[in-house]
Amino acid sequence: MNTFIKIPEAKNINLDMNINLYLDSKTIFIPIVKKENFKLNSYVYKNTYFGNYISSISGKITGSKKIKINKKIYPALVITNDFKEEAVKKEKRKKIINKEDLLTILKEYHLDNIIAKINHKNIKRLVVTSIDEDPYTFNELLILASYSSKICDTISKLLKILAIDNAIIAVKDTFFRAIKNVKSIIGTYHNINMKLIRDYYSVSYDKVLCKELNIKEDESLVLTSNDIYNLYNILKERFVNEVFMTISGDVIEKSMVVKTRIGTSIKEIVDKLVVINNKNYDIYINGIVKGIKVDDLTDYIVTDEVKSIVFKKREVKELRECINCGVCVKVCPVNIDVIKCLEEHKQDKNCLDCGLCNYICPSNINLKDVINGGK
């Protein structure tokens, strides 16, 4: 029987409840995923795709540079912003009236993550979650709180397109601003309900969330607030070239969610917006539980996979042998026998990759990599 765990936020974290904008970078960086000939000083229109990467500005190619994504180094084009917002011209498309139409458009906009979710044969309900994976990440919460009307309107349209009868908006019961904003408008949508969810770690994962809602996962389409916001823009025939990213931690003056352009230097954003009060800290990309720790942010860029940057006061953790306390087994949301996996060096396909066993382990053992093979 798994135990619900609430991971405490830093006591002195100070979250700005408004979404901050950082859209005026002089340069962006586009990873080069295929060997192609790019001419120096050639013009790039905003919303031009280079493989799956989009140019979020217009301007000229002024060079190349090595950038980092998830600790891996890639060559990238440097695009210098001319601030003219010269965009790719697109023909007006036909109205989206069914699932096939939507999947076609999503493929055109390279939104593969949403395609994978929607391309399901047995959808009976839509679940929209505003619950972020990490306790130091607040994107989904503030997207719902800030764009409640757009979110509800898009959910209503999506129900018609996908021929689904009803939707649930899942909100943690501690997210009072989001609850208030949704309550103020949800009465006009007869087929959308809001459900308050207990505040514990791993409830952001589809399997755990559906269990908490007492619904079948294989009959539910689970999308995030961010997914719905992106669909709002797609239905308005707008490209998705901006993302939301949390910058938070217990050593910075103010934590915030930033709306910024894909390809922007993360270090540039931090240098412009963040005041760090303590030099003794660790940096995590995508959270303290399952994210990666990096030495610095030099050469890292914004992509749709970067959800948060966390600056956390450094703690000295000593790696020890397993003491068989069993706490990892108790907290696993899918009831994996973590100790057995460790002893037998055995993987378990049911692992959610949530990182909770790592976080909770008093011996600081990297249990997650044992269970899921370091995927």
PDB file of N, CA, C and O in Angstrom, residues 301-368:
ATOM      1  N   ILE A 301      19.532  26.328 -23.752  1.00  0.00           N
ATOM      2  CA  ILE A 301      18.515  27.151 -24.401  1.00  0.00           C
ATOM      3  C   ILE A 301      17.114  26.681 -24.012  1.00  0.00           C
ATOM      4  O   ILE A 301      16.916  25.558 -23.532  1.00  0.00           O
ATOM      5  N   VAL A 302      16.144  27.560 -24.233  1.00  0.00           N
ATOM      6  CA  VAL A 302      14.747  27.246 -23.975  1.00  0.00           C
ATOM      7  C   VAL A 302      14.231  26.334 -25.080  1.00  0.00           C
ATOM      8  O   VAL A 302      14.361  26.631 -26.262  1.00  0.00           O
ATOM      9  N   THR A 303      13.646  25.194 -24.685  1.00  0.00           N
ATOM     10  CA  THR A 303      12.904  24.337 -25.607  1.00  0.00           C
ATOM     11  C   THR A 303      11.569  24.007 -24.949  1.00  0.00           C
ATOM     12  O   THR A 303      11.345  24.334 -23.781  1.00  0.00           O
ATOM     13  N   ASP A 304      10.696  23.320 -25.684  1.00  0.00           N
ATOM     14  CA  ASP A 304       9.411  22.970 -25.072  1.00  0.00           C
ATOM     15  C   ASP A 304       9.559  21.883 -24.023  1.00  0.00           C
ATOM     16  O   ASP A 304       8.602  21.570 -23.309  1.00  0.00           O
ATOM     17  N   GLU A 305      10.768  21.305 -23.889  1.00  0.00           N
ATOM     18  CA  GLU A 305      11.013  20.286 -22.871  1.00  0.00           C
ATOM     19  C   GLU A 305      11.527  20.878 -21.557  1.00  0.00           C
ATOM     20  O   GLU A 305      11.580  20.181 -20.547  1.00  0.00           O
ATOM     21  N   VAL A 306      11.922  22.139 -21.573  1.00  0.00           N
ATOM     22  CA  VAL A 306      12.421  22.784 -20.345  1.00  0.00           C
ATOM     23  C   VAL A 306      11.250  23.404 -19.608  1.00  0.00           C
ATOM     24  O   VAL A 306      10.686  24.408 -20.034  1.00  0.00           O
ATOM     25  N   LYS A 307      10.870  22.795 -18.489  1.00  0.00           N
ATOM     26  CA  LYS A 307       9.723  23.263 -17.712  1.00  0.00           C
ATOM     27  C   LYS A 307      10.127  24.186 -16.568  1.00  0.00           C
ATOM     28  O   LYS A 307       9.347  25.037 -16.154  1.00  0.00           O
ATOM     29  N   SER A 308      11.329  23.992 -16.025  1.00  0.00           N
ATOM     30  CA  SER A 308      11.714  24.820 -14.877  1.00  0.00           C
ATOM     31  C   SER A 308      13.217  24.851 -14.684  1.00  0.00           C
ATOM     32  O   SER A 308      13.938  23.932 -15.085  1.00  0.00           O
ATOM     33  N   ILE A 309      13.664  25.926 -14.038  1.00  0.00           N
ATOM     34  CA  ILE A 309      15.034  26.077 -13.557  1.00  0.00           C
ATOM     35  C   ILE A 309      14.925  26.349 -12.059  1.00  0.00           C
ATOM     36  O   ILE A 309      14.254  27.298 -11.638  1.00  0.00           O
ATOM     37  N   VAL A 310      15.559  25.499 -11.256  1.00  0.00           N
ATOM     38  CA  VAL A 310      15.457  25.638  -9.803  1.00  0.00           C
ATOM     39  C   VAL A 310      16.832  25.911  -9.203  1.00  0.00           C
ATOM     40  O   VAL A 310      17.803  25.193  -9.497  1.00  0.00           O
ATOM     41  N   PHE A 311      16.898  26.957  -8.402  1.00  0.00           N
ATOM     42  CA  PHE A 311      18.114  27.288  -7.655  1.00  0.00           C
ATOM     43  C   PHE A 311      17.862  26.903  -6.195  1.00  0.00           C
ATOM     44  O   PHE A 311      17.075  27.549  -5.515  1.00  0.00           O
ATOM     45  N   LYS A 312      18.518  25.867  -5.745  1.00  0.00           N
ATOM     46  CA  LYS A 312      18.246  25.344  -4.402  1.00  0.00           C
ATOM     47  C   LYS A 312      19.512  25.364  -3.547  1.00  0.00           C
ATOM     48  O   LYS A 312      20.606  25.030  -4.028  1.00  0.00           O
ATOM     49  N   LYS A 313      19.346  25.803  -2.310  1.00  0.00           N
ATOM     50  CA  LYS A 313      20.479  25.849  -1.388  1.00  0.00           C
ATOM     51  C   LYS A 313      21.165  24.487  -1.329  1.00  0.00           C
ATOM     52  O   LYS A 313      20.525  23.460  -1.182  1.00  0.00           O
ATOM     53  N   ARG A 314      22.490  24.526  -1.470  1.00  0.00           N
ATOM     54  CA  ARG A 314      23.254  23.279  -1.569  1.00  0.00           C
ATOM     55  C   ARG A 314      23.193  22.479  -0.273  1.00  0.00           C
ATOM     56  O   ARG A 314      23.331  23.009   0.819  1.00  0.00           O
ATOM     57  N   GLU A 315      22.956  21.178  -0.428  1.00  0.00           N
ATOM     58  CA  GLU A 315      22.972  20.251   0.696  1.00  0.00           C
ATOM     59  C   GLU A 315      24.021  19.179   0.420  1.00  0.00           C
ATOM     60  O   GLU A 315      24.130  18.681  -0.698  1.00  0.00           O
ATOM     61  N   VAL A 316      24.782  18.837   1.435  1.00  0.00           N
ATOM     62  CA  VAL A 316      25.780  17.778   1.296  1.00  0.00           C
ATOM     63  C   VAL A 316      25.100  16.447   1.582  1.00  0.00           C
ATOM     64  O   VAL A 316      24.585  16.214   2.678  1.00  0.00           O
ATOM     65  N   LYS A 317      25.065  15.579   0.561  1.00  0.00           N
ATOM     66  CA  LYS A 317      24.419  14.275   0.710  1.00  0.00           C
ATOM     67  C   LYS A 317      25.456  13.169   0.552  1.00  0.00           C
ATOM     68  O   LYS A 317      26.144  13.101  -0.466  1.00  0.00           O
ATOM     69  N   GLU A 318      25.527  12.306   1.547  1.00  0.00           N
ATOM     70  CA  GLU A 318      26.499  11.214   1.540  1.00  0.00           C
ATOM     71  C   GLU A 318      25.838   9.939   1.025  1.00  0.00           C
ATOM     72  O   GLU A 318      24.779   9.528   1.506  1.00  0.00           O
ATOM     73  N   LEU A 319      26.438   9.318   0.017  1.00  0.00           N
ATOM     74  CA  LEU A 319      25.934   8.059  -0.528  1.00  0.00           C
ATOM     75  C   LEU A 319      26.312   6.914   0.398  1.00  0.00           C
ATOM     76  O   LEU A 319      27.479   6.739   0.751  1.00  0.00           O
ATOM     77  N   ARG A 320      25.302   6.133   0.809  1.00  0.00           N
ATOM     78  CA  ARG A 320      25.533   4.997   1.701  1.00  0.00           C
ATOM     79  C   ARG A 320      24.882   3.741   1.124  1.00  0.00           C
ATOM     80  O   ARG A 320      24.117   3.810   0.160  1.00  0.00           O
ATOM     81  N   GLU A 321      25.159   2.608   1.768  1.00  0.00           N
ATOM     82  CA  GLU A 321      24.526   1.363   1.361  1.00  0.00           C
ATOM     83  C   GLU A 321      23.065   1.353   1.818  1.00  0.00           C
ATOM     84  O   GLU A 321      22.689   2.018   2.792  1.00  0.00           O
ATOM     85  N   CYS A 322      22.244   0.569   1.126  1.00  0.00           N
ATOM     86  CA  CYS A 322      20.832   0.434   1.469  1.00  0.00           C
ATOM     87  C   CYS A 322      20.682  -0.098   2.894  1.00  0.00           C
ATOM     88  O   CYS A 322      21.351  -1.058   3.288  1.00  0.00           O
ATOM     89  N   ILE A 323      19.805   0.531   3.673  1.00  0.00           N
ATOM     90  CA  ILE A 323      19.578   0.100   5.066  1.00  0.00           C
ATOM     91  C   ILE A 323      18.269  -0.687   5.199  1.00  0.00           C
ATOM     92  O   ILE A 323      17.819  -0.979   6.303  1.00  0.00           O
ATOM     93  N   ASN A 324      17.648  -0.992   4.028  1.00  0.00           N
ATOM     94  CA  ASN A 324      16.408  -1.782   4.015  1.00  0.00           C
ATOM     95  C   ASN A 324      15.286  -1.170   4.864  1.00  0.00           C
ATOM     96  O   ASN A 324      14.523  -1.895   5.504  1.00  0.00           O
ATOM     97  N   CYS A 325      15.190   0.148   4.855  1.00  0.00           N
ATOM     98  CA  CYS A 325      14.141   0.810   5.637  1.00  0.00           C
ATOM     99  C   CYS A 325      12.761   0.645   4.989  1.00  0.00           C
ATOM    100  O   CYS A 325      11.736   0.739   5.661  1.00  0.00           O
ATOM    101  N   GLY A 326      12.750   0.440   3.658  1.00  0.00           N
ATOM    102  CA  GLY A 326      11.498   0.203   2.951  1.00  0.00           C
ATOM    103  C   GLY A 326      10.687   1.431   2.615  1.00  0.00           C
ATOM    104  O   GLY A 326       9.592   1.321   2.064  1.00  0.00           O
ATOM    105  N   VAL A 327      11.217   2.618   2.889  1.00  0.00           N
ATOM    106  CA  VAL A 327      10.435   3.827   2.643  1.00  0.00           C
ATOM    107  C   VAL A 327      10.185   4.029   1.144  1.00  0.00           C
ATOM    108  O   VAL A 327       9.142   4.541   0.731  1.00  0.00           O
ATOM    109  N   CYS A 328      11.124   3.594   0.295  1.00  0.00           N
ATOM    110  CA  CYS A 328      10.952   3.717  -1.158  1.00  0.00           C
ATOM    111  C   CYS A 328       9.778   2.878  -1.650  1.00  0.00           C
ATOM    112  O   CYS A 328       9.044   3.281  -2.563  1.00  0.00           O
ATOM    113  N   VAL A 329       9.600   1.717  -1.045  1.00  0.00           N
ATOM    114  CA  VAL A 329       8.480   0.839  -1.400  1.00  0.00           C
ATOM    115  C   VAL A 329       7.156   1.465  -0.961  1.00  0.00           C
ATOM    116  O   VAL A 329       6.158   1.445  -1.689  1.00  0.00           O
ATOM    117  N   LYS A 330       7.151   2.052   0.228  1.00  0.00           N
ATOM    118  CA  LYS A 330       5.923   2.644   0.779  1.00  0.00           C
ATOM    119  C   LYS A 330       5.421   3.820  -0.060  1.00  0.00           C
ATOM    120  O   LYS A 330       4.218   4.032  -0.171  1.00  0.00           O
ATOM    121  N   VAL A 331       6.351   4.612  -0.637  1.00  0.00           N
ATOM    122  CA  VAL A 331       5.928   5.821  -1.343  1.00  0.00           C
ATOM    123  C   VAL A 331       5.721   5.620  -2.834  1.00  0.00           C
ATOM    124  O   VAL A 331       5.180   6.495  -3.502  1.00  0.00           O
ATOM    125  N   CYS A 332       6.153   4.476  -3.384  1.00  0.00           N
ATOM    126  CA  CYS A 332       6.035   4.283  -4.831  1.00  0.00           C
ATOM    127  C   CYS A 332       4.574   4.336  -5.254  1.00  0.00           C
ATOM    128  O   CYS A 332       3.746   3.555  -4.766  1.00  0.00           O
ATOM    129  N   PRO A 333       4.213   5.237  -6.167  1.00  0.00           N
ATOM    130  CA  PRO A 333       2.803   5.390  -6.554  1.00  0.00           C
ATOM    131  C   PRO A 333       2.239   4.205  -7.320  1.00  0.00           C
ATOM    132  O   PRO A 333       1.020   4.063  -7.442  1.00  0.00           O
ATOM    133  N   VAL A 334       3.126   3.329  -7.856  1.00  0.00           N
ATOM    134  CA  VAL A 334       2.628   2.153  -8.581  1.00  0.00           C
ATOM    135  C   VAL A 334       3.053   0.855  -7.889  1.00  0.00           C
ATOM    136  O   VAL A 334       3.055  -0.215  -8.483  1.00  0.00           O
ATOM    137  N   ASN A 335       3.441   0.973  -6.613  1.00  0.00           N
ATOM    138  CA  ASN A 335       3.693  -0.190  -5.747  1.00  0.00           C
ATOM    139  C   ASN A 335       4.800  -1.122  -6.255  1.00  0.00           C
ATOM    140  O   ASN A 335       4.693  -2.351  -6.144  1.00  0.00           O
ATOM    141  N   ILE A 336       5.859  -0.553  -6.775  1.00  0.00           N
ATOM    142  CA  ILE A 336       7.009  -1.365  -7.188  1.00  0.00           C
ATOM    143  C   ILE A 336       7.813  -1.768  -5.942  1.00  0.00           C
ATOM    144  O   ILE A 336       8.004  -0.959  -5.029  1.00  0.00           O
ATOM    145  N   ASP A 337       8.289  -3.002  -5.915  1.00  0.00           N
ATOM    146  CA  ASP A 337       9.174  -3.448  -4.833  1.00  0.00           C
ATOM    147  C   ASP A 337      10.584  -2.959  -5.164  1.00  0.00           C
ATOM    148  O   ASP A 337      11.396  -3.669  -5.770  1.00  0.00           O
ATOM    149  N   VAL A 338      10.857  -1.724  -4.774  1.00  0.00           N
ATOM    150  CA  VAL A 338      12.102  -1.053  -5.157  1.00  0.00           C
ATOM    151  C   VAL A 338      13.322  -1.778  -4.596  1.00  0.00           C
ATOM    152  O   VAL A 338      14.347  -1.926  -5.288  1.00  0.00           O
ATOM    153  N   ILE A 339      13.244  -2.249  -3.363  1.00  0.00           N
ATOM    154  CA  ILE A 339      14.383  -2.935  -2.731  1.00  0.00           C
ATOM    155  C   ILE A 339      14.730  -4.209  -3.499  1.00  0.00           C
ATOM    156  O   ILE A 339      15.911  -4.504  -3.739  1.00  0.00           O
ATOM    157  N   LYS A 340      13.719  -4.935  -3.921  1.00  0.00           N
ATOM    158  CA  LYS A 340      13.962  -6.152  -4.698  1.00  0.00           C
ATOM    159  C   LYS A 340      14.631  -5.830  -6.026  1.00  0.00           C
ATOM    160  O   LYS A 340      15.557  -6.530  -6.460  1.00  0.00           O
ATOM    161  N   CYS A 341      14.174  -4.760  -6.678  1.00  0.00           N
ATOM    162  CA  CYS A 341      14.800  -4.325  -7.943  1.00  0.00           C
ATOM    163  C   CYS A 341      16.264  -3.980  -7.729  1.00  0.00           C
ATOM    164  O   CYS A 341      17.124  -4.304  -8.553  1.00  0.00           O
ATOM    165  N   LEU A 342      16.557  -3.319  -6.606  1.00  0.00           N
ATOM    166  CA  LEU A 342      17.933  -2.933  -6.291  1.00  0.00           C
ATOM    167  C   LEU A 342      18.789  -4.158  -6.037  1.00  0.00           C
ATOM    168  O   LEU A 342      19.910  -4.267  -6.557  1.00  0.00           O
ATOM    169  N   GLU A 343      18.285  -5.084  -5.254  1.00  0.00           N
ATOM    170  CA  GLU A 343      19.051  -6.278  -4.895  1.00  0.00           C
ATOM    171  C   GLU A 343      19.318  -7.166  -6.107  1.00  0.00           C
ATOM    172  O   GLU A 343      20.390  -7.754  -6.246  1.00  0.00           O
ATOM    173  N   GLU A 344      18.345  -7.234  -7.017  1.00  0.00           N
ATOM    174  CA  GLU A 344      18.470  -8.120  -8.177  1.00  0.00           C
ATOM    175  C   GLU A 344      18.900  -7.378  -9.435  1.00  0.00           C
ATOM    176  O   GLU A 344      18.981  -7.984 -10.509  1.00  0.00           O
ATOM    177  N   HIS A 345      19.165  -6.073  -9.282  1.00  0.00           N
ATOM    178  CA  HIS A 345      19.520  -5.229 -10.445  1.00  0.00           C
ATOM    179  C   HIS A 345      18.495  -5.424 -11.565  1.00  0.00           C
ATOM    180  O   HIS A 345      18.832  -5.623 -12.729  1.00  0.00           O
ATOM    181  N   LYS A 346      17.226  -5.350 -11.165  1.00  0.00           N
ATOM    182  CA  LYS A 346      16.128  -5.653 -12.073  1.00  0.00           C
ATOM    183  C   LYS A 346      15.318  -4.396 -12.364  1.00  0.00           C
ATOM    184  O   LYS A 346      15.032  -3.613 -11.468  1.00  0.00           O
ATOM    185  N   GLN A 347      14.954  -4.227 -13.633  1.00  0.00           N
ATOM    186  CA  GLN A 347      14.121  -3.100 -14.027  1.00  0.00           C
ATOM    187  C   GLN A 347      12.651  -3.467 -13.889  1.00  0.00           C
ATOM    188  O   GLN A 347      12.292  -4.638 -13.817  1.00  0.00           O
ATOM    189  N   ASP A 348      11.787  -2.438 -13.849  1.00  0.00           N
ATOM    190  CA  ASP A 348      10.346  -2.661 -13.775  1.00  0.00           C
ATOM    191  C   ASP A 348       9.659  -1.739 -14.780  1.00  0.00           C
ATOM    192  O   ASP A 348       9.776  -0.510 -14.696  1.00  0.00           O
ATOM    193  N   LYS A 349       8.955  -2.332 -15.728  1.00  0.00           N
ATOM    194  CA  LYS A 349       8.333  -1.562 -16.817  1.00  0.00           C
ATOM    195  C   LYS A 349       7.212  -0.642 -16.327  1.00  0.00           C
ATOM    196  O   LYS A 349       6.779   0.262 -17.052  1.00  0.00           O
ATOM    197  N   ASN A 350       6.728  -0.867 -15.103  1.00  0.00           N
ATOM    198  CA  ASN A 350       5.651  -0.027 -14.570  1.00  0.00           C
ATOM    199  C   ASN A 350       6.145   1.294 -13.984  1.00  0.00           C
ATOM    200  O   ASN A 350       5.338   2.131 -13.581  1.00  0.00           O
ATOM    201  N   CYS A 351       7.463   1.477 -13.918  1.00  0.00           N
ATOM    202  CA  CYS A 351       8.032   2.697 -13.338  1.00  0.00           C
ATOM    203  C   CYS A 351       7.528   3.936 -14.073  1.00  0.00           C
ATOM    204  O   CYS A 351       7.555   3.993 -15.309  1.00  0.00           O
ATOM    205  N   LEU A 352       7.070   4.956 -13.331  1.00  0.00           N
ATOM    206  CA  LEU A 352       6.591   6.214 -13.898  1.00  0.00           C
ATOM    207  C   LEU A 352       7.730   7.191 -14.172  1.00  0.00           C
ATOM    208  O   LEU A 352       7.509   8.245 -14.760  1.00  0.00           O
ATOM    209  N   ASP A 353       8.936   6.866 -13.697  1.00  0.00           N
ATOM    210  CA  ASP A 353      10.079   7.775 -13.803  1.00  0.00           C
ATOM    211  C   ASP A 353       9.817   9.064 -13.021  1.00  0.00           C
ATOM    212  O   ASP A 353      10.270  10.134 -13.393  1.00  0.00           O
ATOM    213  N   CYS A 354       9.086   8.951 -11.910  1.00  0.00           N
ATOM    214  CA  CYS A 354       8.738  10.147 -11.128  1.00  0.00           C
ATOM    215  C   CYS A 354       9.885  10.611 -10.229  1.00  0.00           C
ATOM    216  O   CYS A 354       9.915  11.763  -9.804  1.00  0.00           O
ATOM    217  N   GLY A 355      10.807   9.706  -9.894  1.00  0.00           N
ATOM    218  CA  GLY A 355      11.962  10.086  -9.084  1.00  0.00           C
ATOM    219  C   GLY A 355      11.712  10.146  -7.593  1.00  0.00           C
ATOM    220  O   GLY A 355      12.601  10.525  -6.828  1.00  0.00           O
ATOM    221  N   LEU A 356      10.528   9.754  -7.144  1.00  0.00           N
ATOM    222  CA  LEU A 356      10.199   9.861  -5.723  1.00  0.00           C
ATOM    223  C   LEU A 356      11.072   8.949  -4.863  1.00  0.00           C
ATOM    224  O   LEU A 356      11.469   9.317  -3.754  1.00  0.00           O
ATOM    225  N   CYS A 357      11.393   7.754  -5.363  1.00  0.00           N
ATOM    226  CA  CYS A 357      12.244   6.836  -4.596  1.00  0.00           C
ATOM    227  C   CYS A 357      13.628   7.442  -4.362  1.00  0.00           C
ATOM    228  O   CYS A 357      14.209   7.318  -3.278  1.00  0.00           O
ATOM    229  N   ASN A 358      14.164   8.120  -5.383  1.00  0.00           N
ATOM    230  CA  ASN A 358      15.452   8.797  -5.228  1.00  0.00           C
ATOM    231  C   ASN A 358      15.379   9.886  -4.174  1.00  0.00           C
ATOM    232  O   ASN A 358      16.245  10.016  -3.312  1.00  0.00           O
ATOM    233  N   TYR A 359      14.324  10.690  -4.270  1.00  0.00           N
ATOM    234  CA  TYR A 359      14.182  11.849  -3.391  1.00  0.00           C
ATOM    235  C   TYR A 359      14.056  11.437  -1.932  1.00  0.00           C
ATOM    236  O   TYR A 359      14.595  12.076  -1.037  1.00  0.00           O
ATOM    237  N   ILE A 360      13.337  10.329  -1.696  1.00  0.00           N
ATOM    238  CA  ILE A 360      12.999   9.933  -0.323  1.00  0.00           C
ATOM    239  C   ILE A 360      14.066   9.061   0.322  1.00  0.00           C
ATOM    240  O   ILE A 360      14.095   8.899   1.543  1.00  0.00           O
ATOM    241  N   CYS A 361      14.972   8.498  -0.473  1.00  0.00           N
ATOM    242  CA  CYS A 361      15.946   7.520   0.040  1.00  0.00           C
ATOM    243  C   CYS A 361      16.921   8.150   1.036  1.00  0.00           C
ATOM    244  O   CYS A 361      17.664   9.074   0.680  1.00  0.00           O
ATOM    245  N   PRO A 362      16.986   7.683   2.287  1.00  0.00           N
ATOM    246  CA  PRO A 362      17.912   8.253   3.280  1.00  0.00           C
ATOM    247  C   PRO A 362      19.376   7.910   2.996  1.00  0.00           C
ATOM    248  O   PRO A 362      20.269   8.563   3.527  1.00  0.00           O
ATOM    249  N   SER A 363      19.602   6.911   2.133  1.00  0.00           N
ATOM    250  CA  SER A 363      20.973   6.540   1.778  1.00  0.00           C
ATOM    251  C   SER A 363      21.434   7.223   0.490  1.00  0.00           C
ATOM    252  O   SER A 363      22.563   7.019   0.035  1.00  0.00           O
ATOM    253  N   ASN A 364      20.533   8.024  -0.125  1.00  0.00           N
ATOM    254  CA  ASN A 364      20.845   8.800  -1.334  1.00  0.00           C
ATOM    255  C   ASN A 364      21.267   7.928  -2.508  1.00  0.00           C
ATOM    256  O   ASN A 364      22.151   8.286  -3.299  1.00  0.00           O
ATOM    257  N   ILE A 365      20.638   6.765  -2.640  1.00  0.00           N
ATOM    258  CA  ILE A 365      20.927   5.844  -3.738  1.00  0.00           C
ATOM    259  C   ILE A 365      20.109   6.264  -4.975  1.00  0.00           C
ATOM    260  O   ILE A 365      18.953   6.647  -4.850  1.00  0.00           O
ATOM    261  N   ASN A 366      20.740   6.168  -6.132  1.00  0.00           N
ATOM    262  CA  ASN A 366      20.038   6.494  -7.377  1.00  0.00           C
ATOM    263  C   ASN A 366      19.167   5.303  -7.786  1.00  0.00           C
ATOM    264  O   ASN A 366      19.485   4.526  -8.680  1.00  0.00           O
ATOM    265  N   LEU A 367      18.038   5.141  -7.114  1.00  0.00           N
ATOM    266  CA  LEU A 367      17.158   4.004  -7.324  1.00  0.00           C
ATOM    267  C   LEU A 367      16.449   4.061  -8.667  1.00  0.00           C
ATOM    268  O   LEU A 367      16.200   3.040  -9.302  1.00  0.00           O
ATOM    269  N   LYS A 368      16.116   5.270  -9.095  1.00  0.00           N
ATOM    270  CA  LYS A 368      15.356   5.446 -10.338  1.00  0.00           C
ATOM    271  C   LYS A 368      16.074   4.828 -11.522  1.00  0.00           C
ATOM    272  O   LYS A 368      15.447   4.171 -12.368  1.00  0.00           O
TER     273      LYS A 368
END
